Coordinates of C-alpha atoms in Angstrom, one line a residue:
M1 CA -29.0 53.5 -23.5
S2 CA -30.8 55.9 -21.4
A3 CA -30.4 59.6 -21.6
E4 CA -29.4 59.9 -18.1
A5 CA -26.2 56.9 -18.9
A6 CA -25.5 59.2 -21.7
E7 CA -25.1 62.4 -19.8
A8 CA -23.3 61.0 -16.8
I9 CA -20.6 59.4 -19.6
A10 CA -20.5 62.5 -21.5
A11 CA -18.8 64.2 -18.3
P12 CA -16.6 61.3 -16.9
P13 CA -15.4 62.7 -13.5
V14 CA -13.0 64.7 -12.8
T15 CA -10.7 63.9 -9.7
I16 CA -8.9 67.1 -9.8
D17 CA -10.4 70.3 -7.3
E18 CA -11.0 72.4 -9.5
E19 CA -12.6 75.2 -7.1
H20 CA -9.4 75.0 -5.3
L21 CA -7.1 74.2 -8.0
I22 CA -4.0 75.0 -6.2
R23 CA -4.6 72.5 -3.6
S24 CA -4.7 69.9 -6.2
V25 CA -2.0 71.3 -7.8
I26 CA 0.1 70.9 -4.0
R27 CA -1.0 68.1 -3.3
L28 CA 0.2 66.4 -7.0
A29 CA 3.6 68.2 -6.4
W30 CA 4.5 68.2 -2.8
P31 CA 5.2 64.6 -2.7
V32 CA 7.4 64.5 -5.8
V33 CA 9.5 67.6 -4.3
V34 CA 10.0 65.6 -1.1
Q35 CA 11.0 62.3 -3.3
Q36 CA 13.4 64.1 -5.4
V37 CA 15.1 66.3 -2.9
S38 CA 15.5 62.7 -1.0
F39 CA 17.0 61.6 -4.4
S40 CA 19.7 65.0 -4.4
M41 CA 20.7 64.7 -1.0
V42 CA 21.9 60.8 -2.4
Q43 CA 23.7 62.5 -5.0
L44 CA 24.9 65.2 -2.5
V45 CA 26.1 63.1 0.3
D46 CA 27.6 60.5 -2.6
T47 CA 29.5 63.1 -3.9
A48 CA 30.8 64.1 -0.7
L49 CA 31.6 60.9 0.4
V50 CA 33.7 60.2 -3.2
G51 CA 35.0 63.5 -3.0
H52 CA 36.9 63.2 0.5
L53 CA 38.6 59.6 -1.6
G54 CA 40.3 62.4 -4.1
E55 CA 39.6 64.0 -7.1
D56 CA 40.4 61.4 -9.8
S57 CA 37.5 59.5 -7.5
L58 CA 35.2 62.2 -7.8
A59 CA 36.2 62.6 -11.6
G60 CA 35.7 59.0 -12.2
V61 CA 32.2 58.8 -10.2
R62 CA 30.9 61.7 -12.0
L63 CA 31.8 60.3 -15.5
A64 CA 29.7 57.3 -15.1
G65 CA 27.1 59.2 -13.7
Q66 CA 27.1 61.1 -17.4
I67 CA 26.9 57.5 -18.8
F68 CA 24.0 56.1 -16.3
W69 CA 21.9 59.3 -16.9
F70 CA 22.8 58.6 -20.7
S71 CA 20.8 54.7 -19.9
Q72 CA 18.1 57.5 -18.3
A73 CA 16.3 57.8 -22.2
G74 CA 14.9 55.0 -22.3
M75 CA 13.4 54.8 -18.8
M76 CA 12.1 59.3 -19.2
A77 CA 10.6 57.3 -23.0
L78 CA 8.8 54.4 -20.6
A79 CA 8.0 57.1 -17.7
V80 CA 6.5 60.2 -19.6
G81 CA 4.6 57.4 -21.8
S82 CA 2.7 55.6 -18.9
T83 CA 2.4 58.9 -17.2
A84 CA 0.2 60.6 -20.0
V85 CA -1.7 57.7 -20.8
I86 CA -2.4 56.3 -17.5
A87 CA -3.5 59.8 -16.5
R88 CA -5.3 60.2 -19.8
N89 CA -7.6 56.8 -19.0
V90 CA -8.0 57.5 -15.5
G91 CA -9.6 60.9 -16.1
A92 CA -12.0 59.5 -18.8
N93 CA -13.0 56.8 -15.8
R94 CA -11.2 53.7 -17.5
P95 CA -9.4 51.8 -14.7
E96 CA -9.1 48.7 -17.0
L97 CA -7.1 50.4 -19.5
A98 CA -4.8 52.0 -17.6
S99 CA -3.9 48.8 -16.0
R100 CA -3.3 47.3 -19.4
T101 CA -0.9 50.3 -20.0
L102 CA 0.8 49.5 -16.4
R103 CA 1.6 46.2 -17.3
N104 CA 3.0 46.5 -20.5
A105 CA 5.5 49.4 -19.4
I106 CA 6.7 47.4 -16.7
L107 CA 7.6 44.3 -19.1
M108 CA 9.3 47.0 -21.2
A109 CA 11.1 48.6 -18.1
A110 CA 12.3 45.1 -17.3
A111 CA 13.6 44.6 -20.4
W112 CA 15.6 47.9 -21.2
G113 CA 17.1 47.6 -17.3
V114 CA 18.5 44.4 -18.5
L115 CA 19.8 45.7 -21.5
V116 CA 21.7 48.7 -19.9
G117 CA 22.9 46.9 -17.0
L118 CA 24.8 44.7 -19.7
V119 CA 26.0 47.9 -21.7
M120 CA 27.2 49.4 -18.3
W121 CA 29.2 46.2 -17.6
F122 CA 30.5 45.2 -20.6
L123 CA 31.1 48.8 -22.7
G124 CA 31.4 51.2 -19.6
S125 CA 35.3 51.7 -19.4
S126 CA 35.3 52.2 -23.5
W127 CA 32.6 55.1 -22.6
L128 CA 34.6 56.6 -20.2
K129 CA 37.5 56.7 -22.3
L130 CA 35.6 58.4 -25.2
L131 CA 34.5 61.2 -22.4
G132 CA 38.1 62.1 -22.0
A133 CA 38.9 60.4 -18.5
E134 CA 42.2 60.4 -17.5
P135 CA 43.7 56.4 -16.5
E136 CA 42.7 56.6 -12.8
A137 CA 39.4 58.6 -13.5
R138 CA 38.7 56.2 -15.8
H139 CA 39.8 53.4 -13.5
Q140 CA 37.3 54.4 -10.7
G141 CA 34.4 54.9 -13.1
T142 CA 34.8 52.0 -14.4
V143 CA 34.4 50.1 -10.9
Y144 CA 31.4 52.2 -10.1
L145 CA 29.7 51.2 -13.3
K146 CA 29.7 47.4 -13.1
A147 CA 29.0 47.9 -9.6
A148 CA 25.9 49.7 -10.1
A149 CA 25.0 47.7 -13.7
V150 CA 23.9 44.7 -11.4
G151 CA 20.6 47.1 -9.6
M152 CA 20.0 49.0 -13.2
P153 CA 16.7 46.4 -13.7
F154 CA 15.1 47.3 -10.8
W155 CA 15.5 50.5 -10.7
S156 CA 14.2 50.6 -14.3
L157 CA 11.1 48.8 -12.6
T158 CA 11.1 51.7 -9.8
Y159 CA 11.1 54.3 -12.2
A160 CA 8.3 53.2 -14.5
G161 CA 6.2 51.7 -11.7
S162 CA 6.3 55.2 -9.6
A163 CA 5.5 57.2 -12.9
S164 CA 2.7 55.3 -13.2
L165 CA 1.5 55.8 -9.7
Q166 CA 1.9 59.6 -10.6
G167 CA -0.1 59.2 -13.7
A168 CA -3.3 57.9 -12.0
G169 CA -2.6 60.6 -9.5
D170 CA -1.2 58.7 -6.7
T171 CA 2.4 60.9 -6.1
R172 CA 2.6 60.0 -2.6
T173 CA 3.2 56.6 -2.7
P174 CA 6.4 56.9 -5.1
M175 CA 7.5 59.6 -2.3
A176 CA 7.4 56.9 0.5
I177 CA 8.7 54.5 -1.3
G178 CA 11.4 57.1 -2.9
V179 CA 12.8 58.1 0.3
L180 CA 13.2 54.7 1.6
V181 CA 15.2 53.7 -1.2
N182 CA 17.6 56.8 -1.3
A183 CA 17.8 56.2 2.6
T184 CA 18.6 52.7 2.1
N185 CA 21.5 53.8 -0.7
I186 CA 23.0 56.6 1.9
V187 CA 23.2 54.1 4.6
I188 CA 24.8 51.3 2.6
A189 CA 27.0 53.8 0.5
Y190 CA 28.2 55.6 4.0
T191 CA 29.0 52.2 5.3
L192 CA 31.0 50.4 2.6
I193 CA 32.5 53.2 1.0
N194 CA 34.6 54.3 4.7
G195 CA 34.6 50.5 5.9
R196 CA 32.3 50.8 9.0
G197 CA 31.9 48.4 11.7
P198 CA 32.8 44.9 10.3
F199 CA 32.3 46.0 6.5
P200 CA 35.4 46.4 4.6
R201 CA 36.1 49.6 3.2
L202 CA 35.6 49.4 -0.5
D203 CA 36.2 53.1 -1.6
V204 CA 34.3 53.8 -5.1
L205 CA 32.8 50.4 -4.9
G206 CA 30.7 50.8 -2.0
S207 CA 29.0 53.5 -3.8
G208 CA 27.7 51.4 -6.7
A209 CA 27.2 48.7 -4.4
G210 CA 24.6 51.0 -2.4
F211 CA 22.7 52.5 -5.2
S212 CA 22.1 48.7 -6.7
G213 CA 21.3 47.5 -3.1
A214 CA 18.9 50.2 -3.0
A215 CA 17.6 49.6 -6.5
I216 CA 16.7 46.3 -5.7
I217 CA 14.6 47.1 -3.0
G218 CA 12.8 50.2 -5.0
G219 CA 11.4 47.7 -7.6
S220 CA 10.5 45.1 -4.9
L221 CA 8.4 47.6 -3.3
V222 CA 6.9 48.8 -6.5
L223 CA 5.5 46.2 -7.9
T224 CA 4.4 44.6 -4.5
V225 CA 2.4 48.2 -4.3
L226 CA 0.7 47.7 -7.7
A227 CA 0.3 44.1 -7.4
S228 CA -2.0 44.5 -3.9
G229 CA -5.3 45.9 -5.3
T230 CA -5.3 48.5 -3.5
R231 CA -4.3 51.4 -5.9
I232 CA -6.7 52.3 -8.8
I233 CA -4.7 50.7 -11.3
H234 CA -3.5 47.1 -10.6
W235 CA -0.3 44.7 -11.9
Y236 CA -1.3 40.9 -12.3
P237 CA 1.8 38.9 -11.9
W238 CA 0.6 36.0 -13.7
E239 CA 0.1 38.5 -16.6
A240 CA 3.3 40.0 -16.4
L241 CA 4.3 38.6 -19.8
R242 CA 1.9 39.4 -21.6
F243 CA 2.7 41.9 -24.1
D244 CA 0.1 44.2 -25.8
P245 CA 1.7 45.4 -28.7
T246 CA -1.5 47.9 -29.4
E247 CA -1.1 49.4 -25.5
A248 CA 2.9 49.8 -25.7
G249 CA 2.6 51.4 -29.0
R250 CA 0.5 54.3 -27.1
V251 CA 3.4 54.5 -24.5
L252 CA 5.8 54.7 -27.0
N253 CA 4.0 57.0 -29.3
V254 CA 4.2 59.5 -26.5
G255 CA 7.0 58.6 -25.0
V256 CA 9.9 57.7 -28.2
P257 CA 10.4 61.5 -28.1
T258 CA 11.0 62.4 -25.0
G259 CA 13.6 59.1 -25.1
L260 CA 15.2 60.8 -28.5
E261 CA 15.2 64.0 -26.4
Q262 CA 17.2 62.8 -23.3
I263 CA 19.4 61.4 -25.7
Q264 CA 19.9 64.1 -27.7
F265 CA 20.3 66.1 -24.4
N266 CA 22.8 63.5 -23.4
I267 CA 24.9 63.6 -26.4
A268 CA 25.2 66.9 -26.0
F269 CA 25.8 67.0 -22.2
M270 CA 28.7 64.5 -23.0
T271 CA 30.1 66.8 -25.5
Y272 CA 30.2 69.8 -23.3
T273 CA 31.5 67.6 -20.6
R274 CA 34.6 66.9 -23.2
I275 CA 35.5 70.9 -23.1
I276 CA 35.1 71.1 -19.2
A277 CA 37.3 67.6 -19.6
S278 CA 39.8 69.8 -21.7
L279 CA 40.2 72.5 -18.8
G280 CA 41.9 69.8 -16.6
T281 CA 40.6 67.3 -13.7
T282 CA 39.9 70.2 -11.3
V283 CA 37.8 71.7 -13.0
L284 CA 35.9 68.4 -14.1
A285 CA 35.7 67.8 -10.3
A286 CA 34.1 71.3 -9.4
H287 CA 31.8 70.5 -12.5
G288 CA 30.4 67.9 -11.0
V289 CA 29.8 69.1 -7.4
T290 CA 28.3 71.6 -8.9
L291 CA 26.2 69.4 -10.6
A292 CA 25.0 68.0 -7.5
I293 CA 24.3 71.0 -6.0
Q294 CA 22.2 72.6 -8.9
S295 CA 20.2 68.8 -9.1
L296 CA 18.9 70.0 -5.7
T297 CA 17.3 72.9 -7.3
F298 CA 15.6 71.4 -9.8
N299 CA 13.3 69.4 -7.5
V300 CA 10.7 71.9 -6.9
G301 CA 10.3 72.6 -10.4
F302 CA 10.3 69.1 -11.4
G303 CA 7.7 68.4 -9.0
L304 CA 5.6 71.3 -10.4
S305 CA 6.2 69.4 -14.0
V306 CA 4.8 66.3 -12.9
A307 CA 2.3 67.5 -11.3
T308 CA 1.7 69.5 -14.6
T309 CA 1.7 66.1 -17.0
A310 CA -0.9 64.8 -14.4
L311 CA -3.1 67.2 -14.2
V312 CA -3.7 68.3 -18.1
G313 CA -3.9 64.5 -18.6
Q314 CA -6.5 63.7 -16.1
S315 CA -8.2 67.0 -17.7
L316 CA -7.7 66.4 -21.2
G317 CA -9.2 62.5 -20.2
A318 CA -12.4 64.2 -18.8
Q319 CA -12.5 66.0 -21.6
R320 CA -11.8 69.6 -20.0
P321 CA -9.3 71.4 -21.9
D322 CA -9.9 74.5 -19.9
L323 CA -8.8 73.0 -16.7
A324 CA -5.8 71.7 -18.1
E325 CA -4.8 75.2 -19.3
R326 CA -5.5 77.0 -16.1
S327 CA -3.8 73.9 -14.1
T328 CA -0.5 74.8 -16.2
H329 CA -0.9 78.3 -15.6
V330 CA -0.8 77.6 -11.7
T331 CA 1.8 75.2 -12.0
I332 CA 4.3 78.0 -13.8
R333 CA 3.3 80.7 -10.8
Y334 CA 4.5 78.6 -8.2
S335 CA 7.4 77.3 -9.8
L336 CA 8.6 80.7 -10.7
A337 CA 8.6 82.2 -6.9
F338 CA 10.3 78.9 -5.7
M339 CA 13.2 78.7 -8.2
I340 CA 13.9 82.3 -8.4
A341 CA 14.4 82.2 -4.5
L342 CA 16.7 79.2 -4.5
G343 CA 18.6 80.9 -7.4
A344 CA 18.7 84.3 -5.0
V345 CA 20.8 81.7 -2.2
L346 CA 22.7 80.1 -5.1
M347 CA 23.9 83.6 -6.0
I348 CA 24.9 84.4 -1.8
F349 CA 26.3 81.0 -0.8
G350 CA 27.6 79.3 -3.4
A351 CA 30.9 79.1 -2.0
Q352 CA 29.7 77.9 1.5
I353 CA 27.8 75.9 0.0
T354 CA 30.4 74.2 -2.2
D355 CA 32.9 73.7 0.3
L356 CA 30.9 70.9 2.4
F357 CA 31.3 68.8 -0.6
V358 CA 34.8 68.8 -1.5
G359 CA 38.5 67.8 0.2
G360 CA 41.9 67.0 -0.6
K361 CA 44.1 68.6 -2.6
N362 CA 43.2 72.0 -4.7
A363 CA 40.4 72.1 -2.4
D364 CA 40.2 75.6 -2.5
E365 CA 40.5 75.9 -6.0
V366 CA 37.8 73.7 -6.6
V367 CA 35.5 75.7 -4.4
H368 CA 36.3 79.1 -6.4
I369 CA 35.2 77.4 -9.4
G370 CA 32.2 76.1 -7.9
R371 CA 31.1 79.8 -7.0
Q372 CA 31.5 80.7 -10.0
L373 CA 29.3 77.8 -11.8
L374 CA 26.7 78.6 -9.0
F375 CA 26.5 81.9 -9.8
V376 CA 26.0 82.2 -13.4
F377 CA 23.7 79.2 -13.0
A378 CA 21.5 81.3 -10.7
F379 CA 20.4 83.3 -13.6
A380 CA 19.0 80.7 -15.6
M381 CA 16.7 79.6 -12.9
P382 CA 13.4 81.6 -13.8
A383 CA 13.8 80.1 -17.4
L384 CA 14.2 76.6 -16.3
A385 CA 10.8 77.4 -14.0
V386 CA 9.2 78.4 -16.7
S387 CA 10.6 75.7 -19.5
L388 CA 9.9 72.5 -16.5
C389 CA 6.2 73.4 -16.4
L390 CA 5.6 74.0 -20.0
G391 CA 7.4 70.6 -21.1
G392 CA 5.5 69.0 -18.4
G393 CA 1.8 70.7 -19.9
L394 CA 3.0 69.6 -22.9
R395 CA 3.8 65.8 -22.2
G396 CA 0.5 65.6 -20.5
A397 CA -1.2 66.5 -23.4
G398 CA 0.7 64.2 -25.6
D399 CA 3.0 66.3 -27.5
T400 CA 5.9 65.0 -26.9
R401 CA 7.5 65.9 -30.6
A402 CA 7.5 69.5 -29.8
V403 CA 9.7 69.7 -26.6
L404 CA 12.0 67.4 -28.3
L405 CA 12.2 69.7 -31.1
I406 CA 12.1 72.4 -28.8
M407 CA 15.2 70.8 -26.5
A408 CA 17.1 70.1 -29.3
G409 CA 17.5 73.4 -31.1
T410 CA 18.2 74.9 -28.3
T411 CA 20.6 72.7 -26.8
W412 CA 22.6 72.6 -29.5
I413 CA 22.5 75.6 -31.8
V414 CA 21.9 78.0 -28.2
R415 CA 23.7 75.9 -25.6
L416 CA 26.5 74.6 -27.3
I417 CA 28.3 76.4 -29.4
P418 CA 28.0 79.7 -27.2
A419 CA 29.6 77.6 -24.8
Y420 CA 32.5 76.7 -26.7
L421 CA 33.0 80.0 -28.2
L422 CA 33.2 81.5 -24.6
A423 CA 35.0 79.2 -22.8
I424 CA 37.7 78.0 -25.6
T425 CA 38.3 80.6 -28.0
F426 CA 37.6 83.8 -26.3
G427 CA 39.2 82.1 -22.8
L428 CA 36.7 82.4 -20.7
G429 CA 36.9 79.0 -19.0
V430 CA 34.3 77.2 -17.1
P431 CA 31.9 80.2 -16.4
G432 CA 32.0 80.8 -19.9
C433 CA 30.7 77.3 -20.7
D434 CA 28.1 77.6 -18.0
S435 CA 27.1 80.8 -19.6
G436 CA 26.4 79.6 -22.7
R437 CA 23.9 76.8 -20.5
G438 CA 22.2 79.9 -19.0
V439 CA 21.3 81.3 -22.7
G440 CA 20.0 77.5 -23.8
R441 CA 17.4 77.7 -21.0
R442 CA 16.1 81.3 -21.5
S443 CA 16.0 80.8 -25.1
R444 CA 14.2 77.2 -24.4
S445 CA 11.4 78.7 -22.4
D446 CA 10.3 81.3 -24.5
R447 CA 10.4 78.8 -27.4
C448 CA 8.2 76.8 -25.1
L449 CA 5.6 79.9 -24.9
L450 CA 5.6 80.0 -28.8
P451 CA 2.8 77.0 -29.4
I452 CA 1.2 77.4 -26.2
A453 CA 0.5 81.1 -27.2
S454 CA 0.0 80.1 -30.8
V455 CA -2.4 77.2 -31.0
R456 CA -3.2 76.5 -27.5
I457 CA -1.8 73.1 -27.5
V458 CA -3.4 71.9 -24.5
R459 CA -6.6 72.1 -26.9
P460 CA -6.2 69.3 -28.9
A461 CA -8.8 68.9 -32.3
M462 CA -9.8 65.9 -32.6
I463 CA -11.8 63.5 -35.5
I464 CA -15.2 62.2 -34.2
Y465 CA -16.8 59.5 -36.7
T466 CA -20.6 59.2 -36.6
L467 CA -23.9 57.7 -37.8
R468 CA -26.8 59.6 -38.9
N469 CA -30.0 59.7 -36.9
C470 CA -28.0 58.3 -33.8
P471 CA -28.9 59.5 -30.6
T472 CA -25.6 58.3 -28.5
C473 CA -23.7 60.4 -31.3
D474 CA -25.9 63.4 -31.3
K475 CA -25.2 63.0 -27.2
A476 CA -21.7 63.2 -27.6
R477 CA -21.4 65.6 -30.6
S478 CA -23.4 68.2 -28.0
A479 CA -21.1 67.2 -24.7
L480 CA -17.9 68.4 -26.8
H481 CA -19.4 72.0 -28.2
E482 CA -20.2 72.6 -24.8
R483 CA -17.2 72.1 -23.0
G484 CA -15.1 74.3 -26.5
I485 CA -13.3 71.2 -27.9
E486 CA -12.5 71.6 -31.7
F487 CA -13.9 68.7 -33.8
E488 CA -14.0 67.2 -37.1
E489 CA -16.9 65.3 -37.5
R490 CA -17.0 62.7 -40.4
R491 CA -20.2 60.4 -41.4
V492 CA -20.0 56.6 -40.9
D493 CA -21.0 54.7 -44.6
E494 CA -23.2 51.9 -42.8
N495 CA -23.0 50.2 -45.6
A496 CA -19.3 50.0 -46.5
K497 CA -17.6 46.5 -46.1
W498 CA -15.1 48.1 -43.6
W499 CA -17.8 49.0 -41.2
D500 CA -19.7 45.9 -40.7
E501 CA -16.3 44.1 -39.8
A502 CA -15.7 46.8 -37.4
L503 CA -18.8 45.7 -36.0
N504 CA -17.8 41.8 -36.0
Y505 CA -15.1 43.3 -33.2
G506 CA -17.3 45.4 -31.2
I507 CA -16.8 48.5 -32.9
T508 CA -19.4 51.1 -32.2
V509 CA -19.5 54.8 -32.8
P510 CA -19.0 57.7 -32.4
V511 CA -15.4 56.7 -32.7
I512 CA -13.1 59.5 -31.3
L513 CA -9.7 60.2 -32.8
W514 CA -7.6 62.5 -30.9
D515 CA -4.9 64.2 -32.7
N516 CA -2.1 62.6 -30.2
G517 CA -2.9 59.4 -31.5
D518 CA -5.8 58.1 -28.7
V519 CA -8.6 56.5 -30.0
E520 CA -12.1 56.2 -28.3
V521 CA -14.9 53.6 -29.1
G522 CA -18.2 54.3 -28.4
W523 CA -20.1 56.5 -26.0
E524 CA -20.7 53.7 -23.3
G525 CA -20.9 51.3 -26.1
E526 CA -24.1 51.9 -27.8
H527 CA -25.2 54.4 -30.8
G528 CA -28.8 54.3 -30.8

């Protein structure tokens, strides 16, 4: 290999405009924010439509939503894993490997969606009983779950495909699909819940049907885009069932801790919901409304979190850890500014906002409780802004285990115990529960800062295996030194039996082993 070629490979192209880093952050983040806002609007409209059917319908659907979000654990695992791995491959200019990762992520997403749909259909009623739903609320929630179960395989495909595109730096396509899907959901739900035009009135069943209909459209659109060959990553339908354990393992290595994080969070949240449910159906209904409102405020922070994951992953793939750090700092500043402003809105107009989504008996009491919940939640917004972006940065670096440990510790120790003590033991009711949530979020952001400050987690160490008297290995070593990447060098014994076997499989040096499990073989395929 020529010196010019070696030098070119030593610095893979960066798709990030580092001279205008803020522009790159905004370019990646705003489509995610729009997509999430549209999704939150679905939740808000659906909450408003179901809420006017009465508190039993609202409580049942909100509890069913807890089960739905529990199923998101597998989707989150595949989404975060594929985003991080694909971003790393795109940053390292390896689109073929990124497409291979995509294929396995799509296959695993389809399998997970089918499994979740079956569980929701056959076990949904039992789960609602476990959550403490009263008989009528349990019936309404079961109706919703069975209708929504039909669309779960397609929703899982939409989730994984959109995350893969975001990892490749394309956040606009998932945005366009997401907005269309969510608009479809609203139209179908509005039509069927109320029985507009020639369609019958289905009440809660119409809400579940709206979700499934929109999910089928979303999954079909995502697969069509990925199969079109117009994106940097490509899904080949004729290879759809071709499973690659190695690539699947890379996705799961990063994603499984995120899935476990989501599982423990949802178990904790179900426990938290049991505390809320023990305070009565009216309190539970108010809590469901405020959750839908709060989800709208998450969107800016979540969009910047996704941008951080993509930017950090691509920067590390391009061997630019310094750019990964700068990107994380920029997203944190913007997230803080926006979410503090949104928190102020919730503090001032909490009652008026809650009033838009309730009706029927006890509406005034629901609004009063909702205002208290939103007021307490607003104090946690700055901590939430920081933790979302830091979590995104850690995931982009492949260190999802650190995020898992932080989330588990703060959720169970710092959040649930204070929530129970304040709400039940000291008799503060539902505001006491949300005070515990605020403490948990602040602690989580503080603990996320510790690994960043102490070990600079976005600077992953590596092991590089080299041969003696190898010009290409020398080039790789020099490039790593120039970029300030810490590494441990190990010499390869050319006479070793395992090395002869490796050569038979086309493995060349240098072999770079990152601390998150990624392996890079060769420096453009030759070693001297």
